[in-house]
Short mmCIF file of C-alpha atoms in Angstrom, two decimals:
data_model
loop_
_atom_site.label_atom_id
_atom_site.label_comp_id
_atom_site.label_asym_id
_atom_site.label_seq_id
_atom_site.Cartn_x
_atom_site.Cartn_y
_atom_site.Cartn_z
CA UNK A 414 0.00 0.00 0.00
CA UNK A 415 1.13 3.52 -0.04
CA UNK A 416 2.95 2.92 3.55
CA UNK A 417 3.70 -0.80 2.34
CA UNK A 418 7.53 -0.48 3.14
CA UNK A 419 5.98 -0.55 6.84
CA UNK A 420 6.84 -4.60 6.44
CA UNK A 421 9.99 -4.24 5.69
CA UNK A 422 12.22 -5.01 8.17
CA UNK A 423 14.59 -2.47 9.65
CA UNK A 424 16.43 -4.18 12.40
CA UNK A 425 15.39 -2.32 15.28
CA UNK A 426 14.98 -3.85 18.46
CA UNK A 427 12.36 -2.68 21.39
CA UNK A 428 14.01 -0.39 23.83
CA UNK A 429 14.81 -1.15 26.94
CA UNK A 430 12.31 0.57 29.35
CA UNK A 431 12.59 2.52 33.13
CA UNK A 432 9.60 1.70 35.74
CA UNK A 433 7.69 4.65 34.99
CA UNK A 434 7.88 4.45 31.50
CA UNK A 435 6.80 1.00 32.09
CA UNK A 436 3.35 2.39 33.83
CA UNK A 437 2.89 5.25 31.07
CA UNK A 438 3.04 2.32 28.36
CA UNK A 439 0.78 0.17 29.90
CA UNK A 440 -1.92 3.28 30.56
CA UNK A 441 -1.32 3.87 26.67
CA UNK A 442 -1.60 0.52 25.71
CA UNK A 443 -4.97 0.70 27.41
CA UNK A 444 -5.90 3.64 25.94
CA UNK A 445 -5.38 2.26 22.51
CA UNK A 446 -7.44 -0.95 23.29
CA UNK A 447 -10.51 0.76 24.17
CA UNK A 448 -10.55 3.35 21.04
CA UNK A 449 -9.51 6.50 22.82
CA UNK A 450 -7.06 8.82 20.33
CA UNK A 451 -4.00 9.84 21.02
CA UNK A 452 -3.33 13.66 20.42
CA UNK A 453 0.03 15.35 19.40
CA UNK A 454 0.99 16.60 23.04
CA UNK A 455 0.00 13.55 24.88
CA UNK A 456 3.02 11.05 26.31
CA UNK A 457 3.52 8.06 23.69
CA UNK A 458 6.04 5.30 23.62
CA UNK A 459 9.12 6.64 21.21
CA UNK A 460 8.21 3.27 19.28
CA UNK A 461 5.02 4.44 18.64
CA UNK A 462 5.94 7.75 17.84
CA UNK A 463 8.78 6.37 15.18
CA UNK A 464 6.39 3.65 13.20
CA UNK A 465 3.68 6.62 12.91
CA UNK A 466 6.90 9.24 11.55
CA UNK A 467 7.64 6.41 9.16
CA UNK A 468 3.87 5.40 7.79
CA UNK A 469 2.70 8.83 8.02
CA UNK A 470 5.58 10.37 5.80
CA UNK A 471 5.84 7.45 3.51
CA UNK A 472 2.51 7.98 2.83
CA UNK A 473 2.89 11.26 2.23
CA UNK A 474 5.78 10.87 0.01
CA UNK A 475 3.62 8.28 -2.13
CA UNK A 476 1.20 10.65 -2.44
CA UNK A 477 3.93 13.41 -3.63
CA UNK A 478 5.43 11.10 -6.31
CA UNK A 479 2.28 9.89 -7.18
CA UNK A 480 1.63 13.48 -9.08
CA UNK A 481 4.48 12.49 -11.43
CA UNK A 482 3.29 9.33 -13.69
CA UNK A 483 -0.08 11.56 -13.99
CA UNK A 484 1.32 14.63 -14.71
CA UNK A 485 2.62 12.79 -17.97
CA UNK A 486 -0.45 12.99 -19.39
CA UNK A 487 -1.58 16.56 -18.67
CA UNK A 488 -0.51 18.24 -21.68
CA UNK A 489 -1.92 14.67 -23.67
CA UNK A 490 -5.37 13.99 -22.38
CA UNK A 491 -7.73 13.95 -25.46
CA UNK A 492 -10.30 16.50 -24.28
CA UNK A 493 -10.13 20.05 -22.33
CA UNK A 494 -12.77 17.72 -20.03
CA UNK A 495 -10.25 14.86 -19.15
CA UNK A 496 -7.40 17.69 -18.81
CA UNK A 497 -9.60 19.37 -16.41
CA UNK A 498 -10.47 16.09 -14.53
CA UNK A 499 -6.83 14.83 -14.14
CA UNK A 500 -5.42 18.43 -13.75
CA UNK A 501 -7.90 18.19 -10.21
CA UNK A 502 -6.53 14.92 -9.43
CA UNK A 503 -3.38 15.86 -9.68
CA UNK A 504 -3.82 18.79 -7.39
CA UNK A 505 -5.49 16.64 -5.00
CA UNK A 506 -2.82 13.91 -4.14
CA UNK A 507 -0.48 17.33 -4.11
CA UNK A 508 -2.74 18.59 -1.23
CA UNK A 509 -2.86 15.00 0.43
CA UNK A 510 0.72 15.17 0.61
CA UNK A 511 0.25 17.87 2.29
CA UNK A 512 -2.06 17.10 4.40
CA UNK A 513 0.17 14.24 5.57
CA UNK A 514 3.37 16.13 5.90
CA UNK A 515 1.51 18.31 8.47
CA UNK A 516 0.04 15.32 10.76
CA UNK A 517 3.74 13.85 10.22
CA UNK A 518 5.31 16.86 12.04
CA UNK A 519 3.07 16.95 14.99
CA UNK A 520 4.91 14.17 15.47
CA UNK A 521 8.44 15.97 16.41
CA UNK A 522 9.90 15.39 12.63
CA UNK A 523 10.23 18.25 10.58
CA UNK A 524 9.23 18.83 6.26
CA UNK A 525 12.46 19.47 5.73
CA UNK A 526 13.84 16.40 7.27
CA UNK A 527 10.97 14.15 5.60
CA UNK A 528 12.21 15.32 1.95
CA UNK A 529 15.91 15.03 2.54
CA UNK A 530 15.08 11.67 3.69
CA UNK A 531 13.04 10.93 0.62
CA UNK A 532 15.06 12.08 -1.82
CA UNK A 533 18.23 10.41 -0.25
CA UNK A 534 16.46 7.49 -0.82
CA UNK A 535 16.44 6.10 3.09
CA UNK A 536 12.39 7.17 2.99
CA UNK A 537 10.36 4.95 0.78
CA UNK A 538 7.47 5.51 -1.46
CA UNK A 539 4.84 2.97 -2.67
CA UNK A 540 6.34 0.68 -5.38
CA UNK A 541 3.05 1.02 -7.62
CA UNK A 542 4.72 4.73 -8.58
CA UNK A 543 7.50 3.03 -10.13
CA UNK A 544 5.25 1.54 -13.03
CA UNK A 545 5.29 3.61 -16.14
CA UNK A 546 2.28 5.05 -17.71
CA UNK A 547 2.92 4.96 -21.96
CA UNK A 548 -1.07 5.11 -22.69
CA UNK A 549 -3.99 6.98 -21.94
CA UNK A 550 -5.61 4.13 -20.18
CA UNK A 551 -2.99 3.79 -17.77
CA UNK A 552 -4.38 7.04 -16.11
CA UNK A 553 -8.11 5.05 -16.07
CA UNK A 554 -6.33 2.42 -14.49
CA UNK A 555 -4.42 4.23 -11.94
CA UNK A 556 -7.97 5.82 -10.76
CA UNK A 557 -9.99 2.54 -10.80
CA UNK A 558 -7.25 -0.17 -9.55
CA UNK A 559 -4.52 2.12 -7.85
CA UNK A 560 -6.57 4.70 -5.92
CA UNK A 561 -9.39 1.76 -5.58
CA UNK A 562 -6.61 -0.64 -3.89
CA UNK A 563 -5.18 2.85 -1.95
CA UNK A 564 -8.98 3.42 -0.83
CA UNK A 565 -9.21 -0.35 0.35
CA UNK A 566 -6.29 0.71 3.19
CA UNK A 567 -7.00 4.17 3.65
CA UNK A 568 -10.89 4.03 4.88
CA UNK A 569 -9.64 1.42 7.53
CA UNK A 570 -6.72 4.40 8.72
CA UNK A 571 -9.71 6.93 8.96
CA UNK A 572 -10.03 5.45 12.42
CA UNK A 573 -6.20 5.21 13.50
CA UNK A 574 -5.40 5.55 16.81
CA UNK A 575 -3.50 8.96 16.15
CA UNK A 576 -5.78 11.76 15.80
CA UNK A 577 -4.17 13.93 13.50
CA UNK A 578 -3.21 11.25 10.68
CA UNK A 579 -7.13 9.88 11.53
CA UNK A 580 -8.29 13.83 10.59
CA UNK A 581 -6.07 13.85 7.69
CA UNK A 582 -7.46 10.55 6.44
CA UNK A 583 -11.06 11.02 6.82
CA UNK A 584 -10.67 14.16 4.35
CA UNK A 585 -8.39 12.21 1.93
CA UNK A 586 -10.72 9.40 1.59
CA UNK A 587 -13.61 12.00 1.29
CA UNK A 588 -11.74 13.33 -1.59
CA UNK A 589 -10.66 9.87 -3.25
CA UNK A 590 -13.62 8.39 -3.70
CA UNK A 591 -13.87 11.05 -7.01
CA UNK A 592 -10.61 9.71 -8.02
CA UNK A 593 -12.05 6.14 -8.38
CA UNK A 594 -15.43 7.04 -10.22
CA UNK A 595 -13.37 9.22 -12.71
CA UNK A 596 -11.15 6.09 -13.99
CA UNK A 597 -13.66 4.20 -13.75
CA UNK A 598 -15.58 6.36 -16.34
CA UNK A 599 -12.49 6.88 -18.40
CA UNK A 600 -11.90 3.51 -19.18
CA UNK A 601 -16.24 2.66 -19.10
CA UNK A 602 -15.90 5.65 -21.90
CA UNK A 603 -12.74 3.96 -23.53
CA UNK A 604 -14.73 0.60 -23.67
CA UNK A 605 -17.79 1.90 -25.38
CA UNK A 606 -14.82 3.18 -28.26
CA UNK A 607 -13.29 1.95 -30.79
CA UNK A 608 -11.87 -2.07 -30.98
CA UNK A 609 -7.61 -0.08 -30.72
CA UNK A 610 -9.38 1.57 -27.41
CA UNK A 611 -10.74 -1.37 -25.91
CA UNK A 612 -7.67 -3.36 -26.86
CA UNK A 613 -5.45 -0.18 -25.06
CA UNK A 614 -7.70 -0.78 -22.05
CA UNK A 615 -7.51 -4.76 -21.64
CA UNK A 616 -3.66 -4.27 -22.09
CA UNK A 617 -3.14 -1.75 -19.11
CA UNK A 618 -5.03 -3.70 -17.00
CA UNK A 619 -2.59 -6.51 -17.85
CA UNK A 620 0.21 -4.49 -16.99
CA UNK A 621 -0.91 -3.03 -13.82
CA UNK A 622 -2.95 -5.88 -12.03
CA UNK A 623 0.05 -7.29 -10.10
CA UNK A 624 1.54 -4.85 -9.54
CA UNK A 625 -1.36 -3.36 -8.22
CA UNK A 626 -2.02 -6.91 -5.63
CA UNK A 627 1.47 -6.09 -4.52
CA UNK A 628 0.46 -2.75 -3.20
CA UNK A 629 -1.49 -4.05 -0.19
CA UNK A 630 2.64 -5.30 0.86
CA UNK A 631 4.03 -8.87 1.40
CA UNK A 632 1.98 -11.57 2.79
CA UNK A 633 0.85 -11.79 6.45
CA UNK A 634 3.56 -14.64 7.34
CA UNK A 635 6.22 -12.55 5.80
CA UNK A 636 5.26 -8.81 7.43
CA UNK A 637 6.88 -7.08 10.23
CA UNK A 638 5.49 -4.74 12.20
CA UNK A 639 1.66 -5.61 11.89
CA UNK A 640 1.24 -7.31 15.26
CA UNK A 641 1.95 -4.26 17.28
CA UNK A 642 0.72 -1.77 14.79
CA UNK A 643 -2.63 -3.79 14.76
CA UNK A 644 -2.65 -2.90 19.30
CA UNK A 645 -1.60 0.76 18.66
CA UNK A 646 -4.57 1.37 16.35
CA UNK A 647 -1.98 2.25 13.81
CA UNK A 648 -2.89 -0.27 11.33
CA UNK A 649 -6.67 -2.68 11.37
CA UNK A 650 -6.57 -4.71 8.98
CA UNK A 651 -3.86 -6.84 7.80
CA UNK A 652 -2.37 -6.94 4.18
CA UNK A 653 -3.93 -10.33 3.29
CA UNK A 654 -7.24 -9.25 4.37
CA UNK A 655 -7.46 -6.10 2.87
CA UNK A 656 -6.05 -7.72 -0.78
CA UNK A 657 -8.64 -10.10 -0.57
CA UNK A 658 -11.73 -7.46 0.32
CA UNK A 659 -9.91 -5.88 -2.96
CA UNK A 660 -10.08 -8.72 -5.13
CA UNK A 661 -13.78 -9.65 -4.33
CA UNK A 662 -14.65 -5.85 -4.96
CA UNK A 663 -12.65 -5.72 -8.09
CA UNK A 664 -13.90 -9.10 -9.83
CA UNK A 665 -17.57 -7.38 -10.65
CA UNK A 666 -16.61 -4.17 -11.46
CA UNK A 667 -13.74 -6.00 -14.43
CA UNK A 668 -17.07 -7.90 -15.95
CA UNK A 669 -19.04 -4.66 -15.89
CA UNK A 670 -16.37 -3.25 -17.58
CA UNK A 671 -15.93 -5.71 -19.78
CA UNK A 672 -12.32 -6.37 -19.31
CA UNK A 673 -10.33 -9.74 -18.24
CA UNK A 674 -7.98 -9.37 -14.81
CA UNK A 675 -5.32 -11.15 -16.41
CA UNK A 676 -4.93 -14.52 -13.67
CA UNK A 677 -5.87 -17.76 -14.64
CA UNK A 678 -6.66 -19.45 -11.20
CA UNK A 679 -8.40 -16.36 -10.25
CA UNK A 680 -11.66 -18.29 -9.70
CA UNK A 681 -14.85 -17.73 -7.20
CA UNK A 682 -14.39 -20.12 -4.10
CA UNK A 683 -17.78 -21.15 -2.61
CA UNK A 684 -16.47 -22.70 0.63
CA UNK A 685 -14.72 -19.59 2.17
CA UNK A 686 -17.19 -16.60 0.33
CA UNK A 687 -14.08 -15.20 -1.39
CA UNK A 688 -11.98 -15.36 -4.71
CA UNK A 689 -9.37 -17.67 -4.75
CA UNK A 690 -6.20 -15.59 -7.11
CA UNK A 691 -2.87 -16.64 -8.46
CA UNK A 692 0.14 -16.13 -6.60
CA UNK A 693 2.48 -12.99 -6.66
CA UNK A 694 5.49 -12.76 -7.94
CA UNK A 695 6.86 -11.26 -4.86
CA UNK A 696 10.62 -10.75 -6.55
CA UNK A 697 9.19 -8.17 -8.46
CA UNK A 698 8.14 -6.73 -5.34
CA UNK A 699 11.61 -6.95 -3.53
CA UNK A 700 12.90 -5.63 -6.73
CA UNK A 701 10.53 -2.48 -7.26
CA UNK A 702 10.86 -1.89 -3.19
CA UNK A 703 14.83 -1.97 -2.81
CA UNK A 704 15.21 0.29 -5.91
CA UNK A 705 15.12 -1.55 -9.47
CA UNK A 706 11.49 -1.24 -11.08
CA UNK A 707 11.01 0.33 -13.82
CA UNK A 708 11.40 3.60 -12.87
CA UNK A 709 12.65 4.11 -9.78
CA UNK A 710 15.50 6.38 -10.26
CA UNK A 711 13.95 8.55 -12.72
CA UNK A 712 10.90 9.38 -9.94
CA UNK A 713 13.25 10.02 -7.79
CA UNK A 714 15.25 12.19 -9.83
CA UNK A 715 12.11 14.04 -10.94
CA UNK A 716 11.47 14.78 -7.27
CA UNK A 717 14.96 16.38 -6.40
CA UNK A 718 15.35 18.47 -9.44
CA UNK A 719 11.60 19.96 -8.88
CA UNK A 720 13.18 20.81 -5.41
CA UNK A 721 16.73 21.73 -6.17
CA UNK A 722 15.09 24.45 -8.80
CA UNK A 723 12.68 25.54 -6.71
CA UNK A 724 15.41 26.47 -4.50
CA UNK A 725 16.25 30.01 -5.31
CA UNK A 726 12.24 30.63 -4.47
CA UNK A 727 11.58 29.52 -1.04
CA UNK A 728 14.83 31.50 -0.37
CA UNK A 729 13.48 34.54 -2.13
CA UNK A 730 10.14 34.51 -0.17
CA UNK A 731 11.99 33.79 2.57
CA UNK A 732 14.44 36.64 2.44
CA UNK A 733 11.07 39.25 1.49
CA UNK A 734 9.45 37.86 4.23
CA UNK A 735 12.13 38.81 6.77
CA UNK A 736 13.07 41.69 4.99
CA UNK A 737 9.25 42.84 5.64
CA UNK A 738 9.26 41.94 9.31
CA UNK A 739 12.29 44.05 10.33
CA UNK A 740 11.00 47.31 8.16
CA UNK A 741 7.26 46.96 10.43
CA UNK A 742 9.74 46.45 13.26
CA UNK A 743 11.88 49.75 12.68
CA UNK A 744 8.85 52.10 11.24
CA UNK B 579 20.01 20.98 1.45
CA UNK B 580 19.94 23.02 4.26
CA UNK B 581 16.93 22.47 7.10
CA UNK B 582 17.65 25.89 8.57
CA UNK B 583 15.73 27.75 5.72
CA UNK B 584 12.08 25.44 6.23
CA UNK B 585 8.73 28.34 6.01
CA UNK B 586 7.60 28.83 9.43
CA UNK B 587 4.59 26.35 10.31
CA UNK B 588 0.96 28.33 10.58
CA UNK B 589 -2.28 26.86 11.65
CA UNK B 590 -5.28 27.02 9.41
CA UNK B 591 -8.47 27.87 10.72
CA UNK B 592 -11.97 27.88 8.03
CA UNK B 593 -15.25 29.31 8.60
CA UNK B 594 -17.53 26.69 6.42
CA UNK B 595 -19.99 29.36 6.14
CA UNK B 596 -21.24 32.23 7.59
CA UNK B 597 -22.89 31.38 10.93
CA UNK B 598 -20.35 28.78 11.80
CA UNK B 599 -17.36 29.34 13.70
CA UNK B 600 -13.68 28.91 12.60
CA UNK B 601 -12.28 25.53 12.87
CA UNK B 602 -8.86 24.21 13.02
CA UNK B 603 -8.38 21.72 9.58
CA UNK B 604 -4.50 21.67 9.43
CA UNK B 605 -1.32 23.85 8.99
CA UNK B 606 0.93 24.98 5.99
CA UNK B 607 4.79 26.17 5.14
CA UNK B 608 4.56 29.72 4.31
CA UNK B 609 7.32 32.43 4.79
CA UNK B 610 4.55 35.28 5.79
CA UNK B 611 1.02 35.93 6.21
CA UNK B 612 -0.28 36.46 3.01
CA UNK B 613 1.31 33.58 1.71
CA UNK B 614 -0.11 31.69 4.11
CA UNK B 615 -3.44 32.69 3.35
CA UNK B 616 -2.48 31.83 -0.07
CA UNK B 617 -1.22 28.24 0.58
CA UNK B 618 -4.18 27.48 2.80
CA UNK B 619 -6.81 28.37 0.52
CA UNK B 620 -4.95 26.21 -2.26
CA UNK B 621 -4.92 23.33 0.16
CA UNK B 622 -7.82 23.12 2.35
CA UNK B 623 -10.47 24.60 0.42
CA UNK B 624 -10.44 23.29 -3.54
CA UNK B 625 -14.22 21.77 -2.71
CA UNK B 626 -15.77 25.08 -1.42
CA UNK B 627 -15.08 24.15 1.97
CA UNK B 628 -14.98 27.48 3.06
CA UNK B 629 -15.90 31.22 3.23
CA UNK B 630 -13.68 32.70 5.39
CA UNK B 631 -9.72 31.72 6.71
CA UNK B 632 -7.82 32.14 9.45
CA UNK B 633 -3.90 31.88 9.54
CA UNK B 634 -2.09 31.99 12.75
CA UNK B 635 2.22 30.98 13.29
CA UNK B 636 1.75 27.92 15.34
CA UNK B 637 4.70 29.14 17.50
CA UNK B 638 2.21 32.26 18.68
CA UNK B 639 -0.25 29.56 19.82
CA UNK B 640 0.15 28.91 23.21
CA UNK B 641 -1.69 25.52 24.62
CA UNK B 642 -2.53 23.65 27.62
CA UNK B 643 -0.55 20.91 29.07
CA UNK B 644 -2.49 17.45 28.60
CA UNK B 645 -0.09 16.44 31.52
CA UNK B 646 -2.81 18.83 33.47
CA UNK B 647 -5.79 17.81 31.71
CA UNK B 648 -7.16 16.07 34.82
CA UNK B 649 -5.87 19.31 37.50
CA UNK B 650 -7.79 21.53 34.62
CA UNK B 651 -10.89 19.57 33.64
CA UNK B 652 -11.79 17.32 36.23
CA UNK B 653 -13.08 19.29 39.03
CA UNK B 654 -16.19 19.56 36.74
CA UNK B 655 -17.19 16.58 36.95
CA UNK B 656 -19.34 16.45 40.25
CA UNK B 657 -20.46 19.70 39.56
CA UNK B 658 -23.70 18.60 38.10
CA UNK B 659 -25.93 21.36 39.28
CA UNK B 660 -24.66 23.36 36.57
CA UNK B 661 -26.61 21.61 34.00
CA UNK B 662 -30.46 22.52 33.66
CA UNK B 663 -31.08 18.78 33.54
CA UNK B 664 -30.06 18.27 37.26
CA UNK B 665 -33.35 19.77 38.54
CA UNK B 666 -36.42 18.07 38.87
CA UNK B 667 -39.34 20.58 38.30
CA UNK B 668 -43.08 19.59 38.94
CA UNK B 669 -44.58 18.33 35.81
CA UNK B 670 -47.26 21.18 35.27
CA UNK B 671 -44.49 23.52 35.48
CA UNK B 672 -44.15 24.88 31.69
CA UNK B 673 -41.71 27.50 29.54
CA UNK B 674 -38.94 26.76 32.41
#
C-alpha cells in the first residue's frame, strides 16, 4: 500500500524501558485498546511515535510522487474535459501530501527532514509509482485499480489511533472516492470506443494488475510490524485481508467493464465466500521496493530536481518575508 | 540541502460558512502571512469548503498541558448542578 515499506524489516529492536515508563506504556496501551485517540501533546512510547513518523511520511511521500506518472499525461489527455479532470486529481494527491506532511510533524519530525530523507532514498514511497504510464488508459487504471486498492487501506486508517493522521485521512478518503469514479468512467468511456481503445484498455489492466495486488505489501507470514501496529490502532486490517476485500470488490466491477484481470486461477471459491487468485510474484516486489522497477530512479530524480530548482524561491520569499518583518519592526 | 531555511509552520483555521465558527483543519509552510493565506486556501479549500480563513504561526499559539488535563478539567465533573437537567421541576411547570 502507499505505507507498504511498513513490512519491511529495519532491524530495530524494542528499547529497553525505566519503571515509569513501564506504567505510562501500559496506561497507553490501554488507551489504545478501548478506542480512545491519542493527540500530538499527549506522552507516547518513542516506538510508537517512530512507526507513525515512518507510515505517516511514507505515505505522504507516495502521495507526492504519485503526481508524477499523472502529470505525464496533462498536456496529452484527449479533451479540455479529461485535462480538467486529471489536472484536479493531480492537485489533490499534491494537497494530500500535504495534508500528511503536516500530521507527520506533529509528530516531532520536521518537512524538511521528511524530503531530505526521501530524496536520499532512506524514505520509501509505494512501489506502484515506479510503473510507467505509456497510454492513456494507464491514467483510467491508476484511478480505478490504484486509488481503488489505496482506498481499500485508507478508509480502515480513517479510524487510526492517532488523531491527526485519523483527521487527515477522513478528508483524503472523502476526496478519493472522485478519483475512483473518474477512472472508472475513463476507461467505461474507452470501452464503449473503438476495438484499438478497448484493446489499449484490456492491455493496461494486464500491466498493472500485479503490480497493483502487490500494493497491499508482502503476505501476512512474511510482514513485520503488523502485530503491534494492529494494538496501537496504527494499522486494522492486515495486508492479506485487505487484498482479498480488494479482489472480491474488483472481480464485478472488471465484468461490468468488460475487461479480463489477467490470472488464470483467479476463480470464485464457494467454501470460504471469497476469490481464490494466483500467486504474486513477490521478486518483483523486492525488486521495485529496494530500488530496481522500472522507474525508480527517474521518480526520484524528478522529485529532487523539482526541489533543487525551486530552491532560489523559497529563499526569495523567505528573504522578502524577513526583509518585511524588520522594516514593520523599525517604522 | 539546508533544514535551517524550512517556512515557518501556521495553523489554518476555516469558517464553512457564515454562521459557523472557525475551525482548526491543518497547517501549511509559508514564509509570511499572506502567503499563508495563499497556501491554505490552495490546500484546504479546492471543494468550497470554506468562506472565510484564518492563519495563525503555530509558535504564537500557546496551549494547555495534557499532563494537566485532569488538574484543569476534572473538578467539573461532580459539579452537576450546573446543568439545567439536574433539577427536577413539577410536571405542570411549563416554559422553564
Amino acid at each position: 500500500m502507499y505505507t507498504q515499506a511498513m513490512d519491511i524489516p529495519e532491524g530495530n529492536k524494542a528499547p529497553l524501558q525505566s519503571i515509569e515508563q513501564g506504567t505510562a506504556s501500559a496506561d497507553f496501551d490501554a488507551r489504545c485498546a478501548q478506542g480512545d485517540f491519542i493527540e500530538a501533546k499527549d506522552w507516547m512510547p518513542e516506538q510508537y511515535r517512530k512507526t507513525l513518523v515512518r507510515q505517516i511520511s511514507q505515505h505522504a511521500h507516495s502521495e507526492i510522487v504519485g503526481m508524477l506518472p499523472e502529470g505525464n499525461w496533462v498536456t496529452r489527455a484527449p479533451s479540455l474535459k479529461r485535462k480538467a479532470i486529471l489536472l484536479a486529481k493531480i492537485q489533490d494527491e499534491g494537497g494530500h501530501g500535504l495534508y500528511l506532511y503536516a500530521a507527520a510533524e506533529t509528530l516531532g519530525t520536521s518537512r524538511d527532514e521528511m524530503i531530505e530523507a526521501l530524496h536520499s532514498g532512506r524514505a520509501k514511497y509505494s512501489s506502484i509509482f515506479n510503473y510507467p504510464t505509456p497510454t492513456w488508459a494507464d491514467i483510467g487504471v491508476i484511478g480505478w485499480l490504484v486509488d481503488g486498492a489505496a482506498i481499500m487501506n485508507q478508509v480502515p486508517l480513517c479510524r487510526c489511533s492517532y488523531g491527526p493522521y485519523a483527521r487527515a485521512m477522513i478528508r483524503i478518503c472523502r476526496e478519493e472516492s472522485f478519483h475512483q469514479r473518474q477512472g472508472f468512467d475513463l476507461l467505461h468511456a474507452m470501452m464503449q470506443g473503438t476495438e484499438a481503445q478497448r484493446a489499449m484498455v484490456q492491455e493496461a489492466v494486464n500491466r498493472w494488475w500485479w503490480p497493483v495486488l502487490m500494493m497491499f505489501g508482502p503476505e501476512d507470514k512474511d510482514s513485520q510490524h503488523s502485530e503491534q501496529s494492529a494494538k496501537w490502532g496504527i494499522k486494522r486490517l492486515s495486508n492479506d485481508e485487505l487484498r482479498q476485500k480488494f479482489v472480491d470488490a474488483i472481480v464485478e466491477q472488471a465484468r461490468v467493464l468488460g475487461v479480463t484481470l489477467p490470472d488464470p486461477d483467479l476463480k470464485w471459491n464457494a467454501e470460504h465466500g471469497h476469490h481464490d487468485f494466483g500467486a504474486i510474484n513477490w521478486q518483483e516486489f523486492w525488486n521495485v521496493v529496494n530500488g530496481h522497477g522500472p522507474l525508480n530512479k527517474e521518480r526520484l530524480a524528478a522529485r529532487v530536481q523539482a526541489w533543487d530548482d525551486g530552491a532560489w524561491v523559497r529563499e526569495a520569499a523567505l528573504a522578502h518575508a524577513n526583509k518585511q518583518a524588520t522594516r514593520s519592526v523599525a517604522a | 540541502m539546508s533544514t535551517r531555511n524550512e517556512w515557518p509552520l501556521w495553523e489554518v483555521f476555516i469558517r464553512s460558512r457564515a454562521g459557523l465558527d472557525h475551525k482548526h483543519c491543518g497547517s501549511v509552510h509559508a514564509p509570511d502571512g499572506a502567503l499563508a493565506l495563499q497556501a491554505a486556501r490552495d490546500v484546504y479549500t479546492r471543494r468550497q469548503e470554506g468562506v472565510s480563513i484564518w492563519v495563525v504561526r503555530a509558535d504564537q499559539i500557546i496551549a494547555s498541558d495534557p499532563g494537566q488535563k485532569a488538574e484543569l478539567f476534572d473538578p467539573m465533573e461532580d459539579k452537576v448542578y450546573r446543568h439545567p437537567t439536574f433539577y427536577q421541576l413539577p410536571d405542570d411547570v411549563n416554559h422553564i
